[in-house]
PDB file of C-alpha atoms in Angstrom:
ATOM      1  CA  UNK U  13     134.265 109.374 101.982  1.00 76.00           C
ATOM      2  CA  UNK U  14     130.910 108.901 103.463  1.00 89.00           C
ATOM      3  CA  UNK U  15     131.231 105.243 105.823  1.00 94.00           C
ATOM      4  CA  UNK U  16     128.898 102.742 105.105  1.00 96.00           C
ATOM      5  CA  UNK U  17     128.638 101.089 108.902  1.00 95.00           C
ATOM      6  CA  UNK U  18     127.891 104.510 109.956  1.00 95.00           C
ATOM      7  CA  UNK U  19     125.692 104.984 108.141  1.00 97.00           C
ATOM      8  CA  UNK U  20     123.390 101.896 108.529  1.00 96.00           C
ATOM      9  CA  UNK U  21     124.276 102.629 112.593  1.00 96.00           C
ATOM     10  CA  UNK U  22     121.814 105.831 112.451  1.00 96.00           C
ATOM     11  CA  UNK U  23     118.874 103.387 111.278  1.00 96.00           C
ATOM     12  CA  UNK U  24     115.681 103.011 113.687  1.00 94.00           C
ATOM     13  CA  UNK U  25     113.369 100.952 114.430  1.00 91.00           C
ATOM     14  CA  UNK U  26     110.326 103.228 113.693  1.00 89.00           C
ATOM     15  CA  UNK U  27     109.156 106.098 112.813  1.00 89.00           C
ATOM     16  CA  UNK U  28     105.517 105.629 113.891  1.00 85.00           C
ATOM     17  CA  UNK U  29     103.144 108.608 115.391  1.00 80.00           C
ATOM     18  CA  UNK U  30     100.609 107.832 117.768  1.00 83.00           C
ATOM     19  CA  UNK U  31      97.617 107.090 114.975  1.00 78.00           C
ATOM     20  CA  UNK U  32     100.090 104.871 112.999  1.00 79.00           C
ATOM     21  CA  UNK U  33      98.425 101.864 114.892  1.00 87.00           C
ATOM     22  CA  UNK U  34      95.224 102.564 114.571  1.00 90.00           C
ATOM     23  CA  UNK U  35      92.951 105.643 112.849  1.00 88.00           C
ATOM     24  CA  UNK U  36      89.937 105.820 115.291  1.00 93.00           C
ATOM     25  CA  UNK U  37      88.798 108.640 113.558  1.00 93.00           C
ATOM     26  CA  UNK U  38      88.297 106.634 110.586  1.00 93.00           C
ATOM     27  CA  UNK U  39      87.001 103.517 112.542  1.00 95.00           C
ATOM     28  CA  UNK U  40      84.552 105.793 114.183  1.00 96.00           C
ATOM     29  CA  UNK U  41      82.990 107.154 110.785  1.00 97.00           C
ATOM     30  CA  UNK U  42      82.838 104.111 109.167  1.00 96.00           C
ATOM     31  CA  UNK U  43      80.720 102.886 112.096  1.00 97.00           C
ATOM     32  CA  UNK U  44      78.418 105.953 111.877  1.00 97.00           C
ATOM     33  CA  UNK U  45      77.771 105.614 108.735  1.00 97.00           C
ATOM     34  CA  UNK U  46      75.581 102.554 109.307  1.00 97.00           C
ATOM     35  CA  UNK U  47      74.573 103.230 112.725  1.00 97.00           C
ATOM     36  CA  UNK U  48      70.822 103.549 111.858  1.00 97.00           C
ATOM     37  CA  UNK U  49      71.067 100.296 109.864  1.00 97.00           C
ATOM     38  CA  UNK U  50      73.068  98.492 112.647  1.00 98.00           C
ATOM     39  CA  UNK U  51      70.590  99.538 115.391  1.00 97.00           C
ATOM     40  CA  UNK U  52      67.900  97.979 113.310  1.00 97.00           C
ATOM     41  CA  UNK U  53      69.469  94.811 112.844  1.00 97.00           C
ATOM     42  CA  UNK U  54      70.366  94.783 116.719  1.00 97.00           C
ATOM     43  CA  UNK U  55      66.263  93.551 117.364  1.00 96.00           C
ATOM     44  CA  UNK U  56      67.946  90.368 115.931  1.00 96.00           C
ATOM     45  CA  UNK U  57      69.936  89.599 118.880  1.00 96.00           C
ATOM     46  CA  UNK U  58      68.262  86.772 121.140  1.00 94.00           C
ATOM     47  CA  UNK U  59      65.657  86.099 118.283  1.00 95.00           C
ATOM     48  CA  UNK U  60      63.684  83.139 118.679  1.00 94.00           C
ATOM     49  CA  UNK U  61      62.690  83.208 114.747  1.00 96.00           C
ATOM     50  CA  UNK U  62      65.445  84.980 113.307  1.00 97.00           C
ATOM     51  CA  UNK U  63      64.730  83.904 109.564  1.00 97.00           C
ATOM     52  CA  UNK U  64      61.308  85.364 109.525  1.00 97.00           C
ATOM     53  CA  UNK U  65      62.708  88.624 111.608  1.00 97.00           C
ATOM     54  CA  UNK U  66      65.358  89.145 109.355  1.00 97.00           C
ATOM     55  CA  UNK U  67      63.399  88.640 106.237  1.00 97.00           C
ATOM     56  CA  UNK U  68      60.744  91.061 107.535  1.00 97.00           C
ATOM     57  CA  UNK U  69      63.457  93.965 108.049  1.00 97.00           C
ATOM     58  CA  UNK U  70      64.663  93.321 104.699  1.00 96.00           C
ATOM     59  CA  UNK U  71      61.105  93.854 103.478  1.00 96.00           C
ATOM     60  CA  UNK U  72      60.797  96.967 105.459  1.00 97.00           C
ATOM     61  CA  UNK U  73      64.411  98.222 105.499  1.00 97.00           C
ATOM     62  CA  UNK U  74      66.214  97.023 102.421  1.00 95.00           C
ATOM     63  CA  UNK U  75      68.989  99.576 103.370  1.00 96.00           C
ATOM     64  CA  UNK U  76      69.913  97.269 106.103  1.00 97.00           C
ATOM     65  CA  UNK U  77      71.702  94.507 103.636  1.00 97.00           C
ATOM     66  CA  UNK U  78      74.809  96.840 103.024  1.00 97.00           C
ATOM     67  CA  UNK U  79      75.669  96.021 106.640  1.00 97.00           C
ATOM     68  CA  UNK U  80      76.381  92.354 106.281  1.00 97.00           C
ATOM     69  CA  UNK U  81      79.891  92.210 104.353  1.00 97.00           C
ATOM     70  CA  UNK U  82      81.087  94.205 107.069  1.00 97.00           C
ATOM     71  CA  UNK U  83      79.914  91.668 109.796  1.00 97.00           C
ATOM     72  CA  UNK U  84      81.838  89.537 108.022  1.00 97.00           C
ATOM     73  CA  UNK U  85      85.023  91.560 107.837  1.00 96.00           C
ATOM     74  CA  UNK U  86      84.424  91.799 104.372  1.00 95.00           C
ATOM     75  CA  UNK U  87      84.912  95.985 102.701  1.00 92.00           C
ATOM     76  CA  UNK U  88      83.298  94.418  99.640  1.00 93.00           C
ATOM     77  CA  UNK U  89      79.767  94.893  98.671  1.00 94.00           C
ATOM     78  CA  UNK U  90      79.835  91.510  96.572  1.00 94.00           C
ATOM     79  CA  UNK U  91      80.613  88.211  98.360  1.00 95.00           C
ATOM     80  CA  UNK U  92      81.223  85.517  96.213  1.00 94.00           C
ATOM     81  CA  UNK U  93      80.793  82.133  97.991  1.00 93.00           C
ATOM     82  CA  UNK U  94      80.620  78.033  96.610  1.00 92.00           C
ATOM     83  CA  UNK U  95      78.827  75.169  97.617  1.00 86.00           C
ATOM     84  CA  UNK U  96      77.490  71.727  96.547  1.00 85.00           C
ATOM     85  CA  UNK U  97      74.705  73.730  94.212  1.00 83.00           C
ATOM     86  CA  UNK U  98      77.313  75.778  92.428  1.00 86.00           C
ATOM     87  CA  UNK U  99      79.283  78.719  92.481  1.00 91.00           C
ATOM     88  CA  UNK U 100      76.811  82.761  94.041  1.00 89.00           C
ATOM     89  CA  UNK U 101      77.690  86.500  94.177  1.00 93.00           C
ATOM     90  CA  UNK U 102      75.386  88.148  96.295  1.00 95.00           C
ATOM     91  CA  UNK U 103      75.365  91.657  96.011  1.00 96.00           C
ATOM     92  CA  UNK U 104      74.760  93.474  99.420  1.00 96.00           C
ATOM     93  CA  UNK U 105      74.789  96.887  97.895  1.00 93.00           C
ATOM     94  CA  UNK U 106      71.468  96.474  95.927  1.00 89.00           C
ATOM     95  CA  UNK U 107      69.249  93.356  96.296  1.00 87.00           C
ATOM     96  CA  UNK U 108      70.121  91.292  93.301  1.00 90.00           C
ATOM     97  CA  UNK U 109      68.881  88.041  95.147  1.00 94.00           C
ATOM     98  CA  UNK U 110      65.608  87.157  96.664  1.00 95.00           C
ATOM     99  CA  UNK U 111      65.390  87.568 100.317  1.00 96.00           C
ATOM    100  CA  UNK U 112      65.101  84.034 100.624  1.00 95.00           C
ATOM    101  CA  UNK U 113      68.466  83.659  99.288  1.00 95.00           C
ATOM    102  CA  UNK U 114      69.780  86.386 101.554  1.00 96.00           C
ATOM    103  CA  UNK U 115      68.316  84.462 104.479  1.00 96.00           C
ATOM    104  CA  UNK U 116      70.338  80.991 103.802  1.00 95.00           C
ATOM    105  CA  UNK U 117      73.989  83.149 102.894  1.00 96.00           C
ATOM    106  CA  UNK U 118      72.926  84.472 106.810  1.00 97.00           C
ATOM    107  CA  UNK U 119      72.465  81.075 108.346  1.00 96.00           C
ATOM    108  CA  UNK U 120      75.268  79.055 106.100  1.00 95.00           C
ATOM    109  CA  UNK U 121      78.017  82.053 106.760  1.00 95.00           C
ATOM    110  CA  UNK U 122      77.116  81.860 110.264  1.00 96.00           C
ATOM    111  CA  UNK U 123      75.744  85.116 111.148  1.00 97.00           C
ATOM    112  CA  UNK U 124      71.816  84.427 112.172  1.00 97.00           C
ATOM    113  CA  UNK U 125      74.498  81.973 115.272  1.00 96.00           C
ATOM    114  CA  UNK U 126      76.164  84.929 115.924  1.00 95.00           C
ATOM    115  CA  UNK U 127      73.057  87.318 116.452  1.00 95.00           C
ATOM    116  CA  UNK U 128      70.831  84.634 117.978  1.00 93.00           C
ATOM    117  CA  UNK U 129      72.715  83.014 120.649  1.00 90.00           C
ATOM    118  CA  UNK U 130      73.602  85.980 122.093  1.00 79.00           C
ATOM    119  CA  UNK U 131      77.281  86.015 121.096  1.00 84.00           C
ATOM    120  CA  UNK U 132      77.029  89.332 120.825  1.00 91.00           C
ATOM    121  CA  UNK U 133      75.704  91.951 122.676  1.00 91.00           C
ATOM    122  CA  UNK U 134      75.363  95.277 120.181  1.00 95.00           C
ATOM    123  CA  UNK U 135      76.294  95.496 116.919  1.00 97.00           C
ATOM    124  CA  UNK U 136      77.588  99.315 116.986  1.00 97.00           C
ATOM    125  CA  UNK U 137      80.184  97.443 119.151  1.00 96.00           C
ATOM    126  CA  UNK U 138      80.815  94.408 117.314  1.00 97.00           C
ATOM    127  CA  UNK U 139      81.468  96.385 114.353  1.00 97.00           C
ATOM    128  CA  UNK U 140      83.386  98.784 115.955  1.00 97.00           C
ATOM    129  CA  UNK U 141      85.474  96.022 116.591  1.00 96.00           C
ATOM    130  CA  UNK U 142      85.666  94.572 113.072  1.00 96.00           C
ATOM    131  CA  UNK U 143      87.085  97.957 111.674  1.00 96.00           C
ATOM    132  CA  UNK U 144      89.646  98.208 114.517  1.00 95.00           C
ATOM    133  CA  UNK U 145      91.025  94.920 113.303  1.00 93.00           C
ATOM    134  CA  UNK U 146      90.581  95.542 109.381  1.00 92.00           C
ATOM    135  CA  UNK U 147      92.685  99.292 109.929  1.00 89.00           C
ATOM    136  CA  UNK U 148      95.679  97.652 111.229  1.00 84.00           C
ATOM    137  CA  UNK U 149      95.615  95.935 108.364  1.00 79.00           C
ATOM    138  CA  UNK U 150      96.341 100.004 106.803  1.00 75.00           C
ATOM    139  CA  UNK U 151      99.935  99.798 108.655  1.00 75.00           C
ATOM    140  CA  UNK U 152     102.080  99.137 106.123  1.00 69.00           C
ATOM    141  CA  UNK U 153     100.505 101.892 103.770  1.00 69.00           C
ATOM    142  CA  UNK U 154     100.421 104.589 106.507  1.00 71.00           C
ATOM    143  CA  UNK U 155     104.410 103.251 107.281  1.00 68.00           C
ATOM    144  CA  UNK U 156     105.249 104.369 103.436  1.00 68.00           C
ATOM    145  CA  UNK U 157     103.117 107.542 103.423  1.00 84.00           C
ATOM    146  CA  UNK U 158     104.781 108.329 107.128  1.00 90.00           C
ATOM    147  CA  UNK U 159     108.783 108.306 105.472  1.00 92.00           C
ATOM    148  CA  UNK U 160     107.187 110.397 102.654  1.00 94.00           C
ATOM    149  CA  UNK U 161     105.743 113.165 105.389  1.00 93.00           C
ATOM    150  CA  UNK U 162     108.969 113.380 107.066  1.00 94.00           C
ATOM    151  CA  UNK U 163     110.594 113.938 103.913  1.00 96.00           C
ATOM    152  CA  UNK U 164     108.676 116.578 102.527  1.00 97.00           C
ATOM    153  CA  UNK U 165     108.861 118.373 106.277  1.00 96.00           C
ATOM    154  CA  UNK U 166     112.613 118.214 105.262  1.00 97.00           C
ATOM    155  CA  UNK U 167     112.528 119.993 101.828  1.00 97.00           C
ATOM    156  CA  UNK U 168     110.110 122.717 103.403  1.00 97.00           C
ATOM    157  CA  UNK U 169     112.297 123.336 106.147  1.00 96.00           C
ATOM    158  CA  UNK U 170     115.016 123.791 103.668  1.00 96.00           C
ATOM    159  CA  UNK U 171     112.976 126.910 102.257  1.00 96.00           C
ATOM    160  CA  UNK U 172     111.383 124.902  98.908  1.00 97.00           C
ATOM    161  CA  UNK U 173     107.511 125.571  98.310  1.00 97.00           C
ATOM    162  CA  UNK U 174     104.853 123.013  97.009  1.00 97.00           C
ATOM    163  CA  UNK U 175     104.260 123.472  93.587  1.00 96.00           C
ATOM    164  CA  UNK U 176     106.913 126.324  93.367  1.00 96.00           C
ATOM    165  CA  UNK U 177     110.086 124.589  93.449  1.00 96.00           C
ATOM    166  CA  UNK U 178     109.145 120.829  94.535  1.00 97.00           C
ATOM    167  CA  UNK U 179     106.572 118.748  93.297  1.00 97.00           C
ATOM    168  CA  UNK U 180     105.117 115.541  95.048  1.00 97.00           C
ATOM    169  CA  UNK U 181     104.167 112.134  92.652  1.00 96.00           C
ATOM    170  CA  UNK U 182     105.638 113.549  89.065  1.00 95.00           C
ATOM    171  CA  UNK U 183     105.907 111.161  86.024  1.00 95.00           C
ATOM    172  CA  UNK U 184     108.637 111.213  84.388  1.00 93.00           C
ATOM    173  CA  UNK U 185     106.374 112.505  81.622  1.00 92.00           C
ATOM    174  CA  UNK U 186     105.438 115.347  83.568  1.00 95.00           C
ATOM    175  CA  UNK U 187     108.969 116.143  84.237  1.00 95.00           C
ATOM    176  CA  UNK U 188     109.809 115.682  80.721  1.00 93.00           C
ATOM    177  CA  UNK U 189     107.376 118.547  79.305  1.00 93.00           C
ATOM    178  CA  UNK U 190     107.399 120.712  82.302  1.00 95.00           C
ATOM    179  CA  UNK U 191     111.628 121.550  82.010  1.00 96.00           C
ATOM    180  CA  UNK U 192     111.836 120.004  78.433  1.00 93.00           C
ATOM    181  CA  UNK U 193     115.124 117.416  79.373  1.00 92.00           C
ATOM    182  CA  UNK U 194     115.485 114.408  77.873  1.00 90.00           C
ATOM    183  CA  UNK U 195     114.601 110.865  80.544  1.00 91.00           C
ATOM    184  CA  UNK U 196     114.807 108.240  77.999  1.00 88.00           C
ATOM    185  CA  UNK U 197     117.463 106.552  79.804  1.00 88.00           C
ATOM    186  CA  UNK U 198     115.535 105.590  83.038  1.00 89.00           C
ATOM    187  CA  UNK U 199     112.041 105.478  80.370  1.00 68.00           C
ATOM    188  CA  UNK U 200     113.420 102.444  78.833  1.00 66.00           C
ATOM    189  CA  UNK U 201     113.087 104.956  75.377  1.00 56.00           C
ATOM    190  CA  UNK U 202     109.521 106.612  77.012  1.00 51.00           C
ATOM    191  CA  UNK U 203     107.783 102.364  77.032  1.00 58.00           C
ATOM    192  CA  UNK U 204     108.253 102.771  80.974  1.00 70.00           C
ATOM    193  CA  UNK U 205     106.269 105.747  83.010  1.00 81.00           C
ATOM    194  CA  UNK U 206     108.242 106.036  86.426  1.00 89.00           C
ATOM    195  CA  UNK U 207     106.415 107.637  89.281  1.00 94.00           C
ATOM    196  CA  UNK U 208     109.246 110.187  91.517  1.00 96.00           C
ATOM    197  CA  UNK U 209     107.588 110.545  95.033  1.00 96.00           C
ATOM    198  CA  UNK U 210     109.276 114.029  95.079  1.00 98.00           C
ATOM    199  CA  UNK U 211     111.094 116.483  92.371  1.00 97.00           C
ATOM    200  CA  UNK U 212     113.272 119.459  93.767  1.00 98.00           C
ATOM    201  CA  UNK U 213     113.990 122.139  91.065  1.00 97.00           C
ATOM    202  CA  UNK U 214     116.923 124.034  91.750  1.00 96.00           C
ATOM    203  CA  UNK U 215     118.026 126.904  89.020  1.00 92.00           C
ATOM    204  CA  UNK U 216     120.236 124.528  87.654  1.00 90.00           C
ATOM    205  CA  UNK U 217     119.337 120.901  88.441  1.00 96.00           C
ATOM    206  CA  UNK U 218     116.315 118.425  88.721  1.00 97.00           C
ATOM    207  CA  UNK U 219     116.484 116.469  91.458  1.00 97.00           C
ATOM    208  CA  UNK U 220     114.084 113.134  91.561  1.00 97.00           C
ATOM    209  CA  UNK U 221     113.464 111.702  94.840  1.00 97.00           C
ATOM    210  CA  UNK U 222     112.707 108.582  96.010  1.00 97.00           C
ATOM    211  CA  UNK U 223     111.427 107.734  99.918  1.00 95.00           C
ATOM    212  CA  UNK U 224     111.094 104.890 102.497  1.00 93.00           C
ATOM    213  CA  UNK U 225     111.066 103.271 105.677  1.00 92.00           C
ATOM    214  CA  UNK U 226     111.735  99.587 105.854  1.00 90.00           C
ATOM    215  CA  UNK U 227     110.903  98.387 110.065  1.00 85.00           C
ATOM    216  CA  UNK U 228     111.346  94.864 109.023  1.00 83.00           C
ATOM    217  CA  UNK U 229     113.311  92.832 106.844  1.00 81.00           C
ATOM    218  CA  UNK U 230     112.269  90.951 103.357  1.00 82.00           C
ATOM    219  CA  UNK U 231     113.272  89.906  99.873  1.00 84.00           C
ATOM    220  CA  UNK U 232     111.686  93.208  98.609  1.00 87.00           C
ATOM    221  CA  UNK U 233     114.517  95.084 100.328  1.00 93.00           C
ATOM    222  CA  UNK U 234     117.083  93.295  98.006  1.00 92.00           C
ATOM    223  CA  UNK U 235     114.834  94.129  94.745  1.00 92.00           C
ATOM    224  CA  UNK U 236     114.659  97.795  96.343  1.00 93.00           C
ATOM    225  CA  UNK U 237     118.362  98.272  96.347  1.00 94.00           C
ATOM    226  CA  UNK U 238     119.132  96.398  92.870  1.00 93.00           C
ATOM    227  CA  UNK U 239     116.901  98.308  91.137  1.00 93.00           C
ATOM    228  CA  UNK U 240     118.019 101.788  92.747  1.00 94.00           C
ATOM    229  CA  UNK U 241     121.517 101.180  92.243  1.00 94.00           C
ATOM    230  CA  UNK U 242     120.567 100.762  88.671  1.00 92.00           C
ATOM    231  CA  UNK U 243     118.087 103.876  88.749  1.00 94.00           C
ATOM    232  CA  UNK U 244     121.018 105.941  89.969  1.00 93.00           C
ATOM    233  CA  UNK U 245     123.579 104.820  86.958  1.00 93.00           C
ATOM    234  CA  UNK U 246     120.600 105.805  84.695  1.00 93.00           C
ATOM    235  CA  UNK U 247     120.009 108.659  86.006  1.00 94.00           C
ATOM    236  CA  UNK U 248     123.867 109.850  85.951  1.00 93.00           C
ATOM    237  CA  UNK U 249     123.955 109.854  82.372  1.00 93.00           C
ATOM    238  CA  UNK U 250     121.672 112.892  82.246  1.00 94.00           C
ATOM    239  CA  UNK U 251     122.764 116.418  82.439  1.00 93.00           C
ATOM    240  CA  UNK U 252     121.108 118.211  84.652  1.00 95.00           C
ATOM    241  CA  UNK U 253     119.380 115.198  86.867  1.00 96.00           C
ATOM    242  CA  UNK U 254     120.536 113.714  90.068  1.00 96.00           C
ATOM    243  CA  UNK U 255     118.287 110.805  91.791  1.00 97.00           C
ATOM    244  CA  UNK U 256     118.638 110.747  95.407  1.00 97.00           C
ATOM    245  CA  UNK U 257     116.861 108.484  97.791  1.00 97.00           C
ATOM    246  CA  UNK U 258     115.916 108.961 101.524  1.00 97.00           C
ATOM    247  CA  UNK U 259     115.787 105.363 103.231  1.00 96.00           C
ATOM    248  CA  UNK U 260     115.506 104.365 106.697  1.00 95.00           C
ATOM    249  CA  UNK U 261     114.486 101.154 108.907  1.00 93.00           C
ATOM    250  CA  UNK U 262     116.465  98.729 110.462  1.00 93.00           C
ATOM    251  CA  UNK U 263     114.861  96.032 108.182  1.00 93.00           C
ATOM    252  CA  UNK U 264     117.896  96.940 105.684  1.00 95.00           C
ATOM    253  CA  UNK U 265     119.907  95.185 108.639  1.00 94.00           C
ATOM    254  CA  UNK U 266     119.006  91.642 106.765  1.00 92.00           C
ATOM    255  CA  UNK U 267     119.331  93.234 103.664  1.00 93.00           C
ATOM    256  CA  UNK U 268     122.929  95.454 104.705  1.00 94.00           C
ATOM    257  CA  UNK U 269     124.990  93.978 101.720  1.00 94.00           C
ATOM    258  CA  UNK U 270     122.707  94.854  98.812  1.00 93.00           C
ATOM    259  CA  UNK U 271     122.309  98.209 100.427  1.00 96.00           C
ATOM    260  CA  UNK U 272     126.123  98.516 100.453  1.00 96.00           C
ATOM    261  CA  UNK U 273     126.575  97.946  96.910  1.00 94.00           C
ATOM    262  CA  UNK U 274     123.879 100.569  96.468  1.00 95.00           C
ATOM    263  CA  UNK U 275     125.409 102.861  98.907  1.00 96.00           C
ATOM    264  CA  UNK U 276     128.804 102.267  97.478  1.00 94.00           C
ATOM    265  CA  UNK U 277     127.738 103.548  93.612  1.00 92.00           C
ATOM    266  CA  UNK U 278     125.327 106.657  94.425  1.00 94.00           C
ATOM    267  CA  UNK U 279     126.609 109.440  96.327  1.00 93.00           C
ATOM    268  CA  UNK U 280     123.179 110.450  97.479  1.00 96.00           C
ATOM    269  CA  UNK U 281     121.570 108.227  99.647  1.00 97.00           C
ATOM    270  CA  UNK U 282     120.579 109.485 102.847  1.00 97.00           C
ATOM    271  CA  UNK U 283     118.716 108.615 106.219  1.00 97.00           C
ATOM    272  CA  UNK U 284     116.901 110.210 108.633  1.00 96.00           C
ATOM    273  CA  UNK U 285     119.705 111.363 110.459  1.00 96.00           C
ATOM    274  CA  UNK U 286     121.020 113.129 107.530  1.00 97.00           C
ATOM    275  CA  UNK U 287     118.078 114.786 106.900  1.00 97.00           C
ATOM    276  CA  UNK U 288     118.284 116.658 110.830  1.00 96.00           C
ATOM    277  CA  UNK U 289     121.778 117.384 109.874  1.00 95.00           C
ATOM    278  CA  UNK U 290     120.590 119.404 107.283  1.00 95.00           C
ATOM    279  CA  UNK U 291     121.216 117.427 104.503  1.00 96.00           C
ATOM    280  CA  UNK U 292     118.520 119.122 102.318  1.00 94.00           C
ATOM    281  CA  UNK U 293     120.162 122.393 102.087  1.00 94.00           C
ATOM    282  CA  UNK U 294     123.544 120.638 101.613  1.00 94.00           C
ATOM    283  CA  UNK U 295     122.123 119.049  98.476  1.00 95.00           C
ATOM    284  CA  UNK U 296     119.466 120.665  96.486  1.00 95.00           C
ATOM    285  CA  UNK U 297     121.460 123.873  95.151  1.00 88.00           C
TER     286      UNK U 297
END
């Protein structure tokens, strides 16, 4: 019998790589992808008529309105904004507006401050700056996508091939017409279409996988465990189908007695340091 405080004992803290924190490379080409436009706009900076400057580059270099939502930390090309006049979209993709009404969004949002009084010195920086902060924001999707890596380095270390004998992101659909088997059960009778981040076909069993990494704690962890304690009695009922589930984190720590009940109805639920104990091989047959 596997031990449940042993278990939870192998959790960690993270599993972060070096561009985890930040993607530079993608902060970089973001940034040079308006770097023309951003240059342009730069003249702005100290302008003693700003208005009538910025309303003559947007006569001359329309192009140069995309640039704005990000200056506001904005990815949208549509800002939608209120005021005592009414509810405004203002589209910074194509020029919907009149410049004139471009030129008052600049001054009420703040922006013509910004550039004017010098509170900035280059815009290639500024904005460099801006995407720095909006990529951390990225964290918690690179976190999921990181458990999922380290998985799949796992099943191909265990001699499976992409495509050949494990799958990534299958429907249950998929699953259902590629080996013809019957997932009604965990379907809710085929009105529910389940996502497996993995499937590992053995010559006798299907096995659908589910993956992550939890660094901090939350009521989503206790939702997570319910509902794959109840994914794994589903699952059970079906010949030829075993769920297993690859978790990690010490956020489970403030979630530890939901996981238990989890851990203490499905007989494969592993961690990290099951899967560099070989786990995979130990498993999938």
């Amino acid at each position: 019998m596997r031990n449940f405080d042993s278990f939870l004992a192998n959790f960690r803290d993270s599993i972060a790589t070096y561009n985890y924190y930040i993607d530079f490379n993608k902060v970089y080409g973001n940034v040079e992808s308006i770097k023309i436009e951003l240059n342009i706009l730069n003249s702005l900076i100290g302008s003693k008529n700003i208005k009538t400057d910025f309303e003559k580059i947007l006569q001359k270099y329309p192009e140069t309105l995309k640039c704005v939502p990000i200056l506001l930390a904005v990815r949208n090309s549509e800002i939608a904004v209120s005021d005592e006049n009414g509810s405004f979209v203002f589209d910074f993709l194509t020029q919907t507006r009149t410049i004139s009404d471009y030129s008052v969004f600049m001054e009420k949002s703040g922006l013509f401050n910004l550039l004017q009084n010098h509170l900035i010195g280059n815009l290639l920086d500024y904005v460099t700056g801006v995407e720095t902060g909006l990529d951390s924001n990225g964290r918690k999707n690179r976190g999921g996508h990181l458990m999922e890596d380290l998985v799949e380095s796992y099943i191909q270390k265990a001699g499976f091939i992409k495509n050949k004998n494990y799958f990534k992101e299958m429907y249950i659909h998929e699953i259902t017409q590629k080996w013809n088997v019957d997932l009604s059960a965990i379907s809710n009778q085929g009105k529910m279409e389940k996502r497996f981040d993995y499937v590992v076909k053995t010559e006798n069993q299907i096995y659908v996988i589910e993956t992550n990494f939890y660094g901090s704690g939350g009521s989503k962890l206790n939702e997570t465990a319910r509902s794959y304690k109840t994914l794994a009695q589903e699952v059970a009922t079906i010949d030829g189908v075993t769920f297993v589930w690859f978790t990690d984190g010490n956020g489970w720590r403030s979630a530890r007695h939901n996981l238990e009940e989890t851990f203490d109805v499905m007989e494969h639920i592993y961690c990290i340091h099951d899967m560099e104990d070989g786990v995979m091989r130990k498993v999938f047959k």
